[in-house]
XYZ file of N, CA, C and O in Angstrom:
536
model
N 20.541 -3.953 -7.520
C 19.455 -3.989 -8.478
C 18.378 -2.994 -8.058
O 18.234 -2.707 -6.873
N 17.600 -2.495 -8.984
C 16.559 -1.516 -8.647
C 15.546 -2.016 -7.616
O 15.045 -1.242 -6.813
N 15.248 -3.307 -7.628
C 14.267 -3.844 -6.679
C 14.732 -3.737 -5.231
O 13.921 -3.772 -4.308
N 16.032 -3.605 -5.032
C 16.562 -3.536 -3.674
C 16.682 -2.109 -3.142
O 17.064 -1.911 -1.998
N 16.341 -1.120 -3.949
C 16.416 0.267 -3.502
C 15.258 0.528 -2.542
O 14.094 0.348 -2.909
N 15.544 0.930 -1.309
C 14.455 1.164 -0.365
C 13.628 2.398 -0.732
O 14.109 3.315 -1.390
N 12.401 2.388 -0.297
C 11.529 3.535 -0.498
C 11.790 4.534 0.628
O 11.742 4.175 1.793
N 12.060 5.805 0.284
C 12.487 6.778 1.293
C 11.331 7.346 2.114
O 10.169 7.252 1.728
N 11.688 7.947 3.231
C 10.731 8.727 4.015
C 9.939 7.919 5.012
O 9.988 6.698 5.057
N 9.204 8.670 5.818
C 8.283 8.069 6.775
C 7.006 7.750 6.005
O 6.443 8.617 5.331
N 6.556 6.518 6.099
C 5.486 6.063 5.228
C 4.261 5.582 5.997
O 4.316 5.282 7.173
N 3.154 5.487 5.260
C 1.904 4.893 5.721
C 1.540 3.832 4.687
O 1.889 3.951 3.509
N 0.846 2.788 5.127
C 0.420 1.711 4.234
C -1.103 1.659 4.231
O -1.735 1.716 5.279
N -1.658 1.551 3.030
C -3.111 1.536 2.849
C -3.522 0.303 2.051
O -2.771 -0.166 1.202
N -4.718 -0.192 2.286
C -5.273 -1.277 1.469
C -6.481 -0.718 0.731
O -7.350 -0.072 1.327
N -6.521 -0.991 -0.568
C -7.597 -0.509 -1.424
C -8.459 -1.690 -1.846
O -7.946 -2.718 -2.293
N -9.792 -1.537 -1.700
C -10.745 -2.588 -2.035
C -11.519 -2.208 -3.299
O -11.965 -1.067 -3.439
N -11.655 -3.164 -4.205
C -12.351 -2.910 -5.468
C -13.872 -2.901 -5.274
O -14.363 -2.992 -4.146
N -14.606 -2.817 -6.373
C -16.070 -2.731 -6.303
C -16.709 -3.986 -5.720
O -17.829 -3.940 -5.215
N -15.999 -5.110 -5.777
C -16.522 -6.357 -5.191
C -16.235 -6.443 -3.699
O -16.652 -7.390 -3.046
N -15.465 -5.462 -3.176
C -15.065 -5.504 -1.775
C -13.830 -6.351 -1.549
O -13.485 -6.668 -0.410
N -13.143 -6.732 -2.631
C -11.921 -7.529 -2.538
C -10.703 -6.616 -2.544
O -10.676 -5.591 -3.231
N -9.669 -6.988 -1.797
C -8.429 -6.212 -1.761
C -7.809 -6.242 -3.153
O -7.558 -7.306 -3.702
N -7.576 -5.052 -3.715
C -7.021 -4.981 -5.065
C -5.571 -4.543 -5.069
O -4.820 -4.898 -5.968
N -5.138 -3.776 -4.062
C -3.746 -3.328 -3.997
C -3.451 -2.759 -2.621
O -4.357 -2.279 -1.930
N -2.201 -2.824 -2.247
C -1.713 -2.090 -1.087
C -0.933 -0.907 -1.626
O -0.306 -0.991 -2.682
N -0.983 0.185 -0.905
C -0.397 1.435 -1.370
C 0.500 2.020 -0.294
O 0.068 2.198 0.840
N 1.764 2.290 -0.652
C 2.683 2.996 0.240
C 2.594 4.475 -0.081
O 2.688 4.868 -1.250
N 2.433 5.279 0.961
C 2.385 6.729 0.778
C 3.332 7.368 1.778
O 3.777 6.724 2.735
N 3.623 8.630 1.574
C 4.334 9.382 2.589
C 3.380 9.590 3.762
O 2.149 9.586 3.588
N 3.921 9.768 4.964
C 3.090 9.786 6.176
C 2.013 10.865 6.171
O 0.986 10.711 6.815
N 2.220 11.951 5.426
C 1.236 13.037 5.428
C 0.260 12.960 4.253
O -0.525 13.875 4.029
N 0.274 11.863 3.508
C -0.663 11.671 2.407
C -1.818 10.779 2.859
O -1.616 9.825 3.596
N -3.007 11.102 2.395
C -4.177 10.276 2.676
C -4.901 10.029 1.357
O -5.568 10.928 0.833
N -4.785 8.838 0.793
C -5.414 8.575 -0.504
C -6.936 8.703 -0.471
O -7.564 8.889 -1.509
N -7.533 8.638 0.716
C -8.988 8.804 0.817
C -9.403 10.230 0.465
O -10.558 10.474 0.151
N -8.440 11.159 0.504
C -8.720 12.560 0.173
C -8.378 12.904 -1.274
O -8.580 14.034 -1.701
N -7.837 11.960 -2.018
C -7.414 12.211 -3.405
C -8.589 12.021 -4.358
O -9.398 11.108 -4.173
N -8.653 12.877 -5.385
C -9.734 12.750 -6.372
C -9.528 11.519 -7.257
O -10.492 10.941 -7.749
N -8.294 11.148 -7.476
C -7.943 9.901 -8.162
C -6.571 9.478 -7.652
O -5.809 10.289 -7.160
N -6.285 8.191 -7.757
C -5.037 7.653 -7.218
C -4.252 7.015 -8.348
O -4.753 6.110 -9.021
N -3.036 7.490 -8.542
C -2.152 6.887 -9.525
C -1.224 5.934 -8.784
O -0.429 6.357 -7.945
N -1.369 4.643 -9.067
C -0.558 3.609 -8.435
C 0.693 3.397 -9.283
O 0.589 3.059 -10.463
N 1.859 3.587 -8.681
C 3.129 3.389 -9.383
C 3.762 2.077 -8.933
O 3.854 1.807 -7.734
N 4.239 1.309 -9.886
C 5.031 0.122 -9.567
C 6.286 0.606 -8.855
O 6.872 1.615 -9.238
N 6.742 -0.072 -7.809
C 7.906 0.409 -7.048
C 9.199 0.522 -7.846
O 10.084 1.288 -7.477
N 9.316 -0.204 -8.962
C 10.568 -0.228 -9.715
C 10.380 0.151 -11.185
O 11.177 0.896 -11.746
N 9.345 -0.342 -11.811
C 9.134 -0.164 -13.250
C 8.407 1.148 -13.552
O 7.225 1.283 -13.230
N 9.082 2.119 -14.180
C 8.443 3.418 -14.416
C 7.259 3.384 -15.372
O 6.392 4.244 -15.316
N 7.166 2.387 -16.231
C 6.070 2.332 -17.192
C 4.845 1.592 -16.667
O 3.795 1.607 -17.307
N 4.971 0.954 -15.508
C 3.851 0.205 -14.941
C 3.148 1.064 -13.895
O 3.709 1.367 -12.844
N 1.918 1.448 -14.231
C 1.117 2.227 -13.293
C -0.353 2.028 -13.639
O -0.697 1.592 -14.740
N -1.188 2.369 -12.678
C -2.630 2.185 -12.850
C -3.349 3.347 -12.183
O -2.995 3.748 -11.073
N -4.339 3.878 -12.857
C -5.116 4.992 -12.330
C -6.422 4.462 -11.749
O -7.152 3.731 -12.417
N -6.686 4.839 -10.497
C -7.948 4.472 -9.853
C -8.777 5.732 -9.644
O -8.303 6.716 -9.069
N -10.001 5.683 -10.103
C -10.957 6.762 -9.857
C -11.878 6.310 -8.736
O -11.992 5.114 -8.472
N -12.559 7.223 -8.072
C -13.410 6.832 -6.938
C -14.422 5.725 -7.237
O -14.721 4.924 -6.347
N -14.918 5.633 -8.467
C -15.871 4.568 -8.760
C -15.201 3.214 -9.001
O -15.889 2.207 -9.195
N -13.850 3.177 -8.959
C -13.115 1.915 -9.125
C -12.931 1.168 -7.807
O -12.545 0.003 -7.814
N -13.167 1.825 -6.686
C -12.939 1.190 -5.390
C -14.057 1.546 -4.415
O -14.760 2.539 -4.582
N -14.198 0.698 -3.397
C -15.254 0.911 -2.405
C -14.716 1.394 -1.066
O -15.451 2.015 -0.305
N -13.461 1.105 -0.781
C -12.920 1.471 0.526
C -11.395 1.532 0.464
O -10.773 0.816 -0.316
N -10.843 2.387 1.292
C -9.397 2.465 1.493
C -9.188 2.505 2.998
O -9.780 3.354 3.681
N -8.379 1.589 3.506
C -8.154 1.586 4.953
C -6.664 1.627 5.261
O -5.860 1.024 4.553
N -6.301 2.345 6.333
C -4.900 2.339 6.753
C -4.577 0.990 7.401
O -5.410 0.412 8.098
N -3.374 0.498 7.152
C -2.976 -0.789 7.718
C -2.094 -0.638 8.957
O -1.867 -1.612 9.668
N -1.605 0.557 9.201
C -0.776 0.787 10.380
C -1.589 1.524 11.432
O -2.427 2.373 11.106
N -1.330 1.196 12.687
C -1.950 1.904 13.807
C -0.846 2.369 14.743
O 0.227 1.753 14.823
N -1.111 3.438 15.457
C -0.163 3.913 16.460
C -0.356 3.066 17.716
O -1.460 2.996 18.266
N 0.706 2.421 18.147
C 0.658 1.581 19.338
C 1.211 2.338 20.539
O 0.647 2.289 21.628
N 2.324 3.048 20.343
C 2.949 3.831 21.409
C 3.032 5.287 20.991
O 3.330 5.589 19.835
N 2.781 6.184 21.925
C 2.933 7.610 21.684
C 3.586 8.201 22.930
O 3.034 8.090 24.032
N 4.763 8.787 22.731
C 5.539 9.353 23.850
C 5.779 8.310 24.931
O 5.728 8.602 26.126
N 6.024 7.063 24.498
C 6.342 6.001 25.442
C 5.143 5.376 26.126
O 5.299 4.492 26.955
N 3.943 5.801 25.780
C 2.733 5.265 26.407
C 1.911 4.496 25.378
O 1.759 4.930 24.248
N 1.376 3.384 25.837
C 0.539 2.579 24.961
C -0.784 3.308 24.717
O -1.474 3.684 25.663
N -1.126 3.513 23.444
C -2.359 4.210 23.079
C -3.294 3.308 22.269
O -4.313 3.765 21.764
N -2.947 2.050 22.173
C -3.710 1.090 21.373
C -4.112 -0.068 22.263
O -3.290 -0.618 22.992
N -5.398 -0.416 22.219
C -5.850 -1.582 22.970
C -5.526 -2.826 22.156
O -6.005 -2.993 21.031
N -4.681 -3.665 22.696
C -4.294 -4.888 22.006
C -5.496 -5.833 21.934
O -6.154 -6.072 22.945
N -5.784 -6.359 20.742
C -6.925 -7.268 20.613
C -6.640 -8.616 21.264
O -5.480 -9.022 21.416
N -7.702 -9.298 21.611
C -7.555 -10.646 22.162
C -7.196 -11.598 21.019
O -7.329 -11.256 19.839
N -6.781 -12.786 21.366
C -6.438 -13.772 20.340
C -7.650 -14.092 19.469
O -7.534 -14.261 18.254
N -8.839 -14.136 20.062
C -10.049 -14.403 19.275
C -10.348 -13.250 18.316
O -10.774 -13.476 17.183
N -10.116 -12.011 18.749
C -10.317 -10.859 17.869
C -9.301 -10.866 16.721
O -9.650 -10.551 15.577
N -8.053 -11.230 17.031
C -7.041 -11.314 15.976
C -7.392 -12.402 14.969
O -7.235 -12.221 13.757
N -7.878 -13.531 15.439
C -8.267 -14.637 14.558
C -9.431 -14.202 13.659
O -9.422 -14.465 12.452
N -10.405 -13.522 14.228
C -11.552 -13.051 13.438
C -11.104 -12.034 12.385
O -11.585 -12.064 11.245
N -10.169 -11.149 12.742
C -9.659 -10.167 11.781
C -8.906 -10.852 10.655
O -9.054 -10.503 9.487
N -8.094 -11.852 10.997
C -7.369 -12.609 9.970
C -8.334 -13.291 9.017
O -8.167 -13.240 7.804
N -9.373 -13.918 9.560
C -10.358 -14.593 8.712
C -11.067 -13.597 7.796
O -11.279 -13.871 6.609
N -11.410 -12.425 8.324
C -12.061 -11.394 7.506
C -11.113 -10.896 6.417
O -11.531 -10.691 5.268
N -9.841 -10.696 6.761
C -8.860 -10.249 5.771
C -8.681 -11.292 4.669
O -8.603 -10.945 3.486
N -8.601 -12.565 5.023
C -8.459 -13.622 4.016
C -9.680 -13.705 3.114
O -9.552 -13.928 1.908
N -10.858 -13.488 3.680
C -12.082 -13.537 2.882
C -12.122 -12.409 1.858
O -12.773 -12.539 0.820
N -11.430 -11.305 2.131
C -11.444 -10.167 1.214
C -10.310 -10.227 0.190
O -10.113 -9.285 -0.567
N -9.559 -11.332 0.155
C -8.569 -11.536 -0.907
C -9.211 -12.303 -2.054
O -9.997 -13.223 -1.838
N -8.874 -11.924 -3.258
C -9.373 -12.618 -4.436
C -8.867 -14.054 -4.423
O -7.729 -14.323 -4.021
N -9.680 -14.990 -4.880
C -9.281 -16.405 -4.875
C -8.053 -16.649 -5.749
O -7.267 -17.559 -5.482
N -7.855 -15.824 -6.796
C -6.679 -15.978 -7.655
C -5.378 -15.717 -6.922
O -4.338 -16.285 -7.261
N -5.407 -14.894 -5.920
C -4.212 -14.596 -5.130
C -3.920 -15.731 -4.153
O -2.770 -16.038 -3.863
N -4.969 -16.377 -3.674
C -4.804 -17.408 -2.650
C -4.472 -18.790 -3.205
O -4.038 -19.658 -2.458
N -4.667 -18.994 -4.511
C -4.429 -20.337 -5.035
C -2.933 -20.669 -5.017
O -2.077 -19.793 -5.124
N -2.631 -21.938 -4.910
C -1.245 -22.395 -4.788
C -0.559 -22.551 -6.135
O 0.654 -22.391 -6.242
N -1.310 -22.881 -7.177
C -0.741 -23.076 -8.503
C -1.020 -21.826 -9.338
O -2.166 -21.420 -9.485
N 0.035 -21.234 -9.872
C -0.068 -20.022 -10.690
C -0.906 -18.911 -10.037
O -1.855 -18.418 -10.643
N -0.561 -18.520 -8.836
C -1.344 -17.457 -8.189
C -1.128 -16.111 -8.873
O -0.084 -15.861 -9.470
N -2.144 -15.269 -8.799
C -2.000 -13.895 -9.274
C -1.056 -13.156 -8.340
O -0.921 -13.509 -7.165
N -0.426 -12.108 -8.845
C 0.473 -11.290 -8.033
C -0.345 -10.220 -7.346
O -1.147 -9.526 -7.994
N -0.177 -10.091 -6.039
C -0.846 -9.019 -5.298
C 0.045 -7.792 -5.371
O 1.215 -7.845 -5.039
N -0.507 -6.687 -5.817
C 0.288 -5.497 -6.099
C 0.460 -4.600 -4.877
O -0.476 -4.343 -4.140
N 1.681 -4.144 -4.695
C 2.004 -3.109 -3.721
C 2.575 -1.954 -4.533
O 3.531 -2.120 -5.282
N 1.948 -0.802 -4.416
C 2.293 0.338 -5.256
C 2.715 1.535 -4.415
O 2.557 1.544 -3.205
N 3.241 2.555 -5.107
C 3.649 3.806 -4.477
C 2.754 4.932 -4.969
O 2.320 4.933 -6.118
N 2.518 5.923 -4.098
C 1.818 7.124 -4.538
C 2.749 7.921 -5.442
O 3.965 7.705 -5.465
N 2.200 8.874 -6.151
C 3.012 9.709 -7.044
C 4.068 10.490 -6.275
O 5.221 10.592 -6.725
N 3.707 11.049 -5.123
C 4.687 11.823 -4.350
C 5.846 10.954 -3.880
O 7.007 11.357 -3.950
N 5.546 9.751 -3.405
C 6.612 8.852 -2.947
C 7.459 8.401 -4.137
O 8.688 8.356 -4.051
N 6.824 8.090 -5.267
C 7.554 7.700 -6.480
C 8.492 8.828 -6.913
O 9.664 8.590 -7.206
N 7.973 10.056 -6.959
C 8.786 11.200 -7.388
C 9.964 11.441 -6.449
O 11.079 11.725 -6.906
N 9.730 11.306 -5.144
C 10.819 11.478 -4.177
C 11.897 10.420 -4.391
O 13.089 10.727 -4.425
N 11.480 9.191 -4.565
C 12.432 8.094 -4.785
C 13.252 8.336 -6.052
O 14.481 8.191 -6.045
N 12.589 8.733 -7.142
C 13.306 8.969 -8.396
C 14.270 10.154 -8.280
O 15.373 10.121 -8.832
N 13.874 11.199 -7.558
C 14.751 12.359 -7.375
C 16.002 11.972 -6.587
O 17.116 12.403 -6.927
N 15.845 11.153 -5.574
C 17.003 10.718 -4.787
C 17.915 9.810 -5.609
O 19.142 9.898 -5.499
N 17.346 8.959 -6.424
C 18.148 8.106 -7.307
C 18.943 8.971 -8.273
O 20.131 8.767 -8.493
N 18.291 9.971 -8.853
C 18.966 10.864 -9.805
C 20.078 11.652 -9.120
O 21.167 11.824 -9.683
N 19.834 12.138 -7.903
C 20.876 12.868 -7.163
C 22.087 11.978 -6.921
O 23.229 12.421 -7.021
N 21.832 10.723 -6.618
C 22.922 9.782 -6.380
C 23.724 9.540 -7.660
O 24.951 9.500 -7.635
N 23.032 9.420 -8.775
C 23.730 9.215 -10.059
C 24.578 10.437 -10.420
O 25.689 10.282 -10.907
N 24.055 11.624 -10.198
C 24.785 12.846 -10.514
C 26.018 13.015 -9.614
O 27.022 13.589 -10.044
N 25.955 12.512 -8.393
C 27.062 12.657 -7.457
C 28.190 11.667 -7.723
O 29.299 11.844 -7.245
N 27.901 10.614 -8.487
C 28.938 9.616 -8.774
C 29.853 10.124 -9.880
O 29.396 10.750 -10.828
N 31.159 9.822 -9.746
C 32.102 10.281 -10.768
C 31.957 9.557 -12.088
O 31.421 8.565 -12.256
């Protein structure tokens, strides 16, 4: 099924916060893309080609990377947080989720989207695979 097709390439994950400071979407990009440098961000649904959303700079307040480099050339380059620091970060992250996402009955869907470059790469690889089949 289309939902099971993996997203290609080396990727980075970003969290986008709306004007209220609430997490509005997570964004998968290729490793050399930085949505903070984009004049506008087109969010593509990972599977549905007609589902997308355009974000302009006044639609969001912050974009943060969710991945950090822990090891580089076999050496630890990241200071591991204490359990209390991890707990505080978790509490802060939960506070920045909309209450509709956190509710147990009929929760809203939290969106994970692809950048245009990642979407285009994925579609090109799918098309190449279809053309190669007899």
